[in-house]
mmCIF file with all atom_site columns, C-alpha atoms in Angstrom:
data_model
loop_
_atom_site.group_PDB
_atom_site.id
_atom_site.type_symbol
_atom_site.label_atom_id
_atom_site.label_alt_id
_atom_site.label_comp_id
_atom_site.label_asym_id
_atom_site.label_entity_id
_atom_site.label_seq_id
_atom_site.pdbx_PDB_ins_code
_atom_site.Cartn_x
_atom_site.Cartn_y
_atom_site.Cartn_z
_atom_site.occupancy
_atom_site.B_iso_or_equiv
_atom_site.pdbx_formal_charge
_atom_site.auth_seq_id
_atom_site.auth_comp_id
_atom_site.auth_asym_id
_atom_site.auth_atom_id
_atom_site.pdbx_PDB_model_num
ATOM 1   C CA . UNK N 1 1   ? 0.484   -24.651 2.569   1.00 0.00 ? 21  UNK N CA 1
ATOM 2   C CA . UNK N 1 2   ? 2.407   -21.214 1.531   1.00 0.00 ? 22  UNK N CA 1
ATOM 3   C CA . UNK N 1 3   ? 3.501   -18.906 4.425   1.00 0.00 ? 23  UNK N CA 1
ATOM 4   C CA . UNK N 1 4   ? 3.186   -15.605 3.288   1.00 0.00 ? 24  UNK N CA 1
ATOM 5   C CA . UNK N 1 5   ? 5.458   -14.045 5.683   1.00 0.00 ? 25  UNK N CA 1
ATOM 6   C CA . UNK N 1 6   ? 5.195   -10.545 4.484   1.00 0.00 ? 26  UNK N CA 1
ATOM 7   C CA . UNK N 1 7   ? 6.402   -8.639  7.649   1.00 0.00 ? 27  UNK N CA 1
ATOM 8   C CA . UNK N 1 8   ? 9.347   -10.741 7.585   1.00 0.00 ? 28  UNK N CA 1
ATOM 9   C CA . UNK N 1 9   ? 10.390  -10.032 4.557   1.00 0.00 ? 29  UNK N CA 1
ATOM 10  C CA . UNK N 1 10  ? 9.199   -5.950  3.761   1.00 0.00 ? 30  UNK N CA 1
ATOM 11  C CA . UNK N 1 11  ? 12.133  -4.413  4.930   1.00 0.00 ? 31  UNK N CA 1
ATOM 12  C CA . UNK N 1 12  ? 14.796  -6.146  3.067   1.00 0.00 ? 32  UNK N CA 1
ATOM 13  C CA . UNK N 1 13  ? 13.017  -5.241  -0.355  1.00 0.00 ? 33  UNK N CA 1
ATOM 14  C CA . UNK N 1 14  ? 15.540  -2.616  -1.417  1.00 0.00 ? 34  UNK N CA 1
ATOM 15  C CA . UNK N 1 15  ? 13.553  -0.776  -3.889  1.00 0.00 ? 35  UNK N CA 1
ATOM 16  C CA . UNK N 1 16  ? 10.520  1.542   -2.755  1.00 0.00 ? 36  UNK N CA 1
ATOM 17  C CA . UNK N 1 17  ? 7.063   -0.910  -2.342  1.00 0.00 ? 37  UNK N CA 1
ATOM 18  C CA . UNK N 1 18  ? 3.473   0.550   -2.738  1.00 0.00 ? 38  UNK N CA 1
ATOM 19  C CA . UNK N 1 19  ? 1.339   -1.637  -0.135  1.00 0.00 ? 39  UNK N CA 1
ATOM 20  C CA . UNK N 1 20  ? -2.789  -1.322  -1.291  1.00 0.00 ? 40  UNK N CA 1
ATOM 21  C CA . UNK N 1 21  ? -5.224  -2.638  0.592   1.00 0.00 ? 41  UNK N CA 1
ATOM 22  C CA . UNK N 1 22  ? -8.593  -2.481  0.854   1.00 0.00 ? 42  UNK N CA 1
ATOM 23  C CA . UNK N 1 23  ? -11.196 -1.282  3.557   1.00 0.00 ? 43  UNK N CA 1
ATOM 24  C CA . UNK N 1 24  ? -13.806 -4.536  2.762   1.00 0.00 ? 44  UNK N CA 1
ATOM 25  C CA . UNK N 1 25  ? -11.181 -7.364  2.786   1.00 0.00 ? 45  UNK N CA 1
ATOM 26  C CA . UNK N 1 26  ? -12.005 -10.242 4.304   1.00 0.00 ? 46  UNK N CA 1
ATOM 27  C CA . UNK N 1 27  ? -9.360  -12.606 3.472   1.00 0.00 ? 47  UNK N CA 1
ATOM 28  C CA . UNK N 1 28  ? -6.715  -9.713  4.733   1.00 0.00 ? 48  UNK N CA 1
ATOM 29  C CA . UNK N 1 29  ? -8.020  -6.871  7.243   1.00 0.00 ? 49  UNK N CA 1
ATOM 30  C CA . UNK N 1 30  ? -6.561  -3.600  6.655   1.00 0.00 ? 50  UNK N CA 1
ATOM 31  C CA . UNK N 1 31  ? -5.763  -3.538  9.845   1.00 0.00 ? 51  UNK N CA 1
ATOM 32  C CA . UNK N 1 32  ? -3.050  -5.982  9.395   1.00 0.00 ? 52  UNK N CA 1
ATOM 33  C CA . UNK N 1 33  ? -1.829  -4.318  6.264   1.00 0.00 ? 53  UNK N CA 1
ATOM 34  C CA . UNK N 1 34  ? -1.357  -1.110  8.687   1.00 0.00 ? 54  UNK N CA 1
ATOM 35  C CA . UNK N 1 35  ? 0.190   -3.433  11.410  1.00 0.00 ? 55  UNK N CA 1
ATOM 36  C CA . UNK N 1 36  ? 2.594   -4.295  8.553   1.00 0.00 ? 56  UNK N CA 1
ATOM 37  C CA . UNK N 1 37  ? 3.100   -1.016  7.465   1.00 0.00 ? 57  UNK N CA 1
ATOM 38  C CA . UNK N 1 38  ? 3.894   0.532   10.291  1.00 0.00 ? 58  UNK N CA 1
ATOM 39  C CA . UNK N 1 39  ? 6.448   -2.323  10.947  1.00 0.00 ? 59  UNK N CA 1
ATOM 40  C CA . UNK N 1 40  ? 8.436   -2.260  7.924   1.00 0.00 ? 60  UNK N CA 1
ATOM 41  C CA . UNK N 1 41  ? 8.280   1.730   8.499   1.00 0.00 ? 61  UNK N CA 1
ATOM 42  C CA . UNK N 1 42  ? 9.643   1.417   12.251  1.00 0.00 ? 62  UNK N CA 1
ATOM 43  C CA . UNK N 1 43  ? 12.583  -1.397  10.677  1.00 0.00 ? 63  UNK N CA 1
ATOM 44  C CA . UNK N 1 44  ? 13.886  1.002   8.466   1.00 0.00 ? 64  UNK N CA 1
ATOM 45  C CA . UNK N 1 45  ? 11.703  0.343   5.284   1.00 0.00 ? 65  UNK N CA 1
ATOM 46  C CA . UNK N 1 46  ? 10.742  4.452   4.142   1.00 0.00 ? 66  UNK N CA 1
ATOM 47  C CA . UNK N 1 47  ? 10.421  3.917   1.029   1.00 0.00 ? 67  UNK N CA 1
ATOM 48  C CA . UNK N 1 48  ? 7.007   2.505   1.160   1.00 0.00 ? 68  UNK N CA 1
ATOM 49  C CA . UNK N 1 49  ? 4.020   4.097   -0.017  1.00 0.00 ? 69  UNK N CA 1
ATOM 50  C CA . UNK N 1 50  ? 0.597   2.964   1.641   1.00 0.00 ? 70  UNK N CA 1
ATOM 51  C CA . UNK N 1 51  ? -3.145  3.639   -0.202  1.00 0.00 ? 71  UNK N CA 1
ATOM 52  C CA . UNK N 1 52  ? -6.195  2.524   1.346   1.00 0.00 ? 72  UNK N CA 1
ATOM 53  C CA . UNK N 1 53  ? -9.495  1.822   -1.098  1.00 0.00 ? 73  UNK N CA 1
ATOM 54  C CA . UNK N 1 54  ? -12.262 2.687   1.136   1.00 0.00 ? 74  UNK N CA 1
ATOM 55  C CA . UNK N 1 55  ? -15.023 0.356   1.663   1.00 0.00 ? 75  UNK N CA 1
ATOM 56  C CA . UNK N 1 56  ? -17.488 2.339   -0.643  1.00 0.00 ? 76  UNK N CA 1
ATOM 57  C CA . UNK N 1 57  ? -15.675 1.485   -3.412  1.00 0.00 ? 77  UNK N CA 1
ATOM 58  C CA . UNK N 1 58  ? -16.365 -2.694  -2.446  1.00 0.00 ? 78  UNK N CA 1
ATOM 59  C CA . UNK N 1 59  ? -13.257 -4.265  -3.817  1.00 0.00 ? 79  UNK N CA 1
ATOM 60  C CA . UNK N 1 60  ? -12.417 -6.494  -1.258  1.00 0.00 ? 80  UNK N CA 1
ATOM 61  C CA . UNK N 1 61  ? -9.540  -8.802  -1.617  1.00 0.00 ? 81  UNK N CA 1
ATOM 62  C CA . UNK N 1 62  ? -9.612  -9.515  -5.210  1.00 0.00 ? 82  UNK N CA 1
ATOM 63  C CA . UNK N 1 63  ? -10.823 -6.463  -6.979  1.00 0.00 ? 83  UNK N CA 1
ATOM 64  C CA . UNK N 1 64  ? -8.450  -3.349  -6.114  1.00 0.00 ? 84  UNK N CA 1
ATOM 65  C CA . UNK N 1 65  ? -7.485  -3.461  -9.708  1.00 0.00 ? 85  UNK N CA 1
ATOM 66  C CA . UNK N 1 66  ? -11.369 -2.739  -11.132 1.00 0.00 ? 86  UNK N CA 1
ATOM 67  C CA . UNK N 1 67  ? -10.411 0.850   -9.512  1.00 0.00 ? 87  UNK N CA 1
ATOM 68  C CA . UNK N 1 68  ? -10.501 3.205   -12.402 1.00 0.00 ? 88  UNK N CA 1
ATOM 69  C CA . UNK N 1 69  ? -8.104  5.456   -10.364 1.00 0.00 ? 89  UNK N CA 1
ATOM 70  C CA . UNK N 1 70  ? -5.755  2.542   -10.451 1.00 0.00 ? 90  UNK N CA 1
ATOM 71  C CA . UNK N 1 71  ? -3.686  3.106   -13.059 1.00 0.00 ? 91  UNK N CA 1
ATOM 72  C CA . UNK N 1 72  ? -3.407  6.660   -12.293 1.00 0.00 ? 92  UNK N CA 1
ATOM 73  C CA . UNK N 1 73  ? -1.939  5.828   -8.706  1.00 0.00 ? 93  UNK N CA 1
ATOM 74  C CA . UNK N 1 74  ? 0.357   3.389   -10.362 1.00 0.00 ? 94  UNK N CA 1
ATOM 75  C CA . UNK N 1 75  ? 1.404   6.022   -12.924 1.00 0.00 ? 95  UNK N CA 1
ATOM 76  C CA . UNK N 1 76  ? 2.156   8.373   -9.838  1.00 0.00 ? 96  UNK N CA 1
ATOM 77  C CA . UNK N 1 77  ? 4.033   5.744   -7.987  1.00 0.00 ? 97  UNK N CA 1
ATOM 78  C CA . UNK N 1 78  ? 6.307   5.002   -10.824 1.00 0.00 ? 98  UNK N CA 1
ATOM 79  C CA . UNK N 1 79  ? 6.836   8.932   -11.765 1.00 0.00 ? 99  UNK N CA 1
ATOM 80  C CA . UNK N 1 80  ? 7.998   9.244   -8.070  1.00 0.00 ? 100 UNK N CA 1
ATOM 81  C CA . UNK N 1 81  ? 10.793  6.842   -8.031  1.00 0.00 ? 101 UNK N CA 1
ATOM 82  C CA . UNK N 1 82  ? 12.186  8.804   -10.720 1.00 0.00 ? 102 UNK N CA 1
ATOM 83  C CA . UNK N 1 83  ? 11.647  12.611  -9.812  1.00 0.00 ? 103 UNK N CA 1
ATOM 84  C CA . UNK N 1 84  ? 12.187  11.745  -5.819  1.00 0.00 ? 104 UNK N CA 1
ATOM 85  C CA . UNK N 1 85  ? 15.374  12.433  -4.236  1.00 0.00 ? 105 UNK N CA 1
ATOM 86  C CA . UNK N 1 86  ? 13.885  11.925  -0.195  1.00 0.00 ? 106 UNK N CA 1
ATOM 87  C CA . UNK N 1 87  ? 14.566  8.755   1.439   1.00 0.00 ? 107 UNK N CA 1
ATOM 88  C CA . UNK N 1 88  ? 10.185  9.245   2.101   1.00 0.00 ? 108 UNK N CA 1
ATOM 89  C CA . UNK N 1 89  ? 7.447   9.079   -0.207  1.00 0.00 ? 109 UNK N CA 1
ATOM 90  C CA . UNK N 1 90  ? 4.423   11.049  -0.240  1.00 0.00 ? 110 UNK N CA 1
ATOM 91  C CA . UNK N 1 91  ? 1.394   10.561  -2.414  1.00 0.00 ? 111 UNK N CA 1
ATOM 92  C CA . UNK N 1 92  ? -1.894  12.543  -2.665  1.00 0.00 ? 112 UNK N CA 1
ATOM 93  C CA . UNK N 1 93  ? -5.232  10.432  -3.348  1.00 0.00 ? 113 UNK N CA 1
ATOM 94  C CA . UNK N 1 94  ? -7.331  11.498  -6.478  1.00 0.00 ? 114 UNK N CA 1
ATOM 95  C CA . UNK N 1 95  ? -10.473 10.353  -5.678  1.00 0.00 ? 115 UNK N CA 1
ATOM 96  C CA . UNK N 1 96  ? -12.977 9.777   -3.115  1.00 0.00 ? 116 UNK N CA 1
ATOM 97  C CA . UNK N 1 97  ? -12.682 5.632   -2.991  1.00 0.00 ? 117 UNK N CA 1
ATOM 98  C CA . UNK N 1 98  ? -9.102  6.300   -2.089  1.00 0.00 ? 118 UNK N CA 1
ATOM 99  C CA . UNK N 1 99  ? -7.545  7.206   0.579   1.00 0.00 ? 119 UNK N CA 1
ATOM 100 C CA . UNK N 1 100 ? -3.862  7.847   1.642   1.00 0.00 ? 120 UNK N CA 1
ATOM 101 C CA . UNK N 1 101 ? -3.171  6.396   5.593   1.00 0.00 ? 121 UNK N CA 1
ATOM 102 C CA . UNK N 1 102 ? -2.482  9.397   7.305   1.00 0.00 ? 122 UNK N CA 1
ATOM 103 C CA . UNK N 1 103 ? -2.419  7.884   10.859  1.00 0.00 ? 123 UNK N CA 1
ATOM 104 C CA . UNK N 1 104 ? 0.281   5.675   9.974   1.00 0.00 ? 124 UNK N CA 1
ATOM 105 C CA . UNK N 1 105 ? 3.134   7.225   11.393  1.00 0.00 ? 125 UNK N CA 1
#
């Protein structure tokens, strides 16, 4: 057995993280991923950027990477570590099967 101990470890990653997670998981429930979000976010971890698929887009656990807004995202992500000076990360969806966690704190 592996223990993935995820919200044990997030906040001691010192370089930003991009969490994804989607809506239809059933091996991980988004809500955890938000649970772990908003963890690493209240330990000090703020430079973490979370996207939620929503479940229209049915990728479940394995498929967030058949998004074709995917590599976009990931573009965006990386383009951000370089241009942004904040100690926060922002991101802006681009399409409708994606959706930036807004609630999260």
């Amino acid at each position: 057995d592996i223990a993935f101990q995820s919200d044990k470890w997030i906040s001691h990653i010192p370089c930003p993280v991009m969490v994804l997670a989607a809506e239809h998981d059933a091996k991980i429930p988004v809500t955890l991923t938000i649970k772990l979000v908003n963890q690493a976010r209240k330990t000090g971890k703020h430079l973490l950027t979370f996207h939620k698929f929503d479940a229209s887009c049915g990728l479940g656990h394995k498929y967030i990477f058949k998004c074709e807004k995917l590599p976009a995202l990931v573009k965006e992500f990386s383009k951000s570590l370089s241009s942004s000076q904040s100690s926060k990360m922002s991101h802006t969806p681009h399409t409708a099967c994606l959706q930036q966690n807004s609630e999260l704190g």
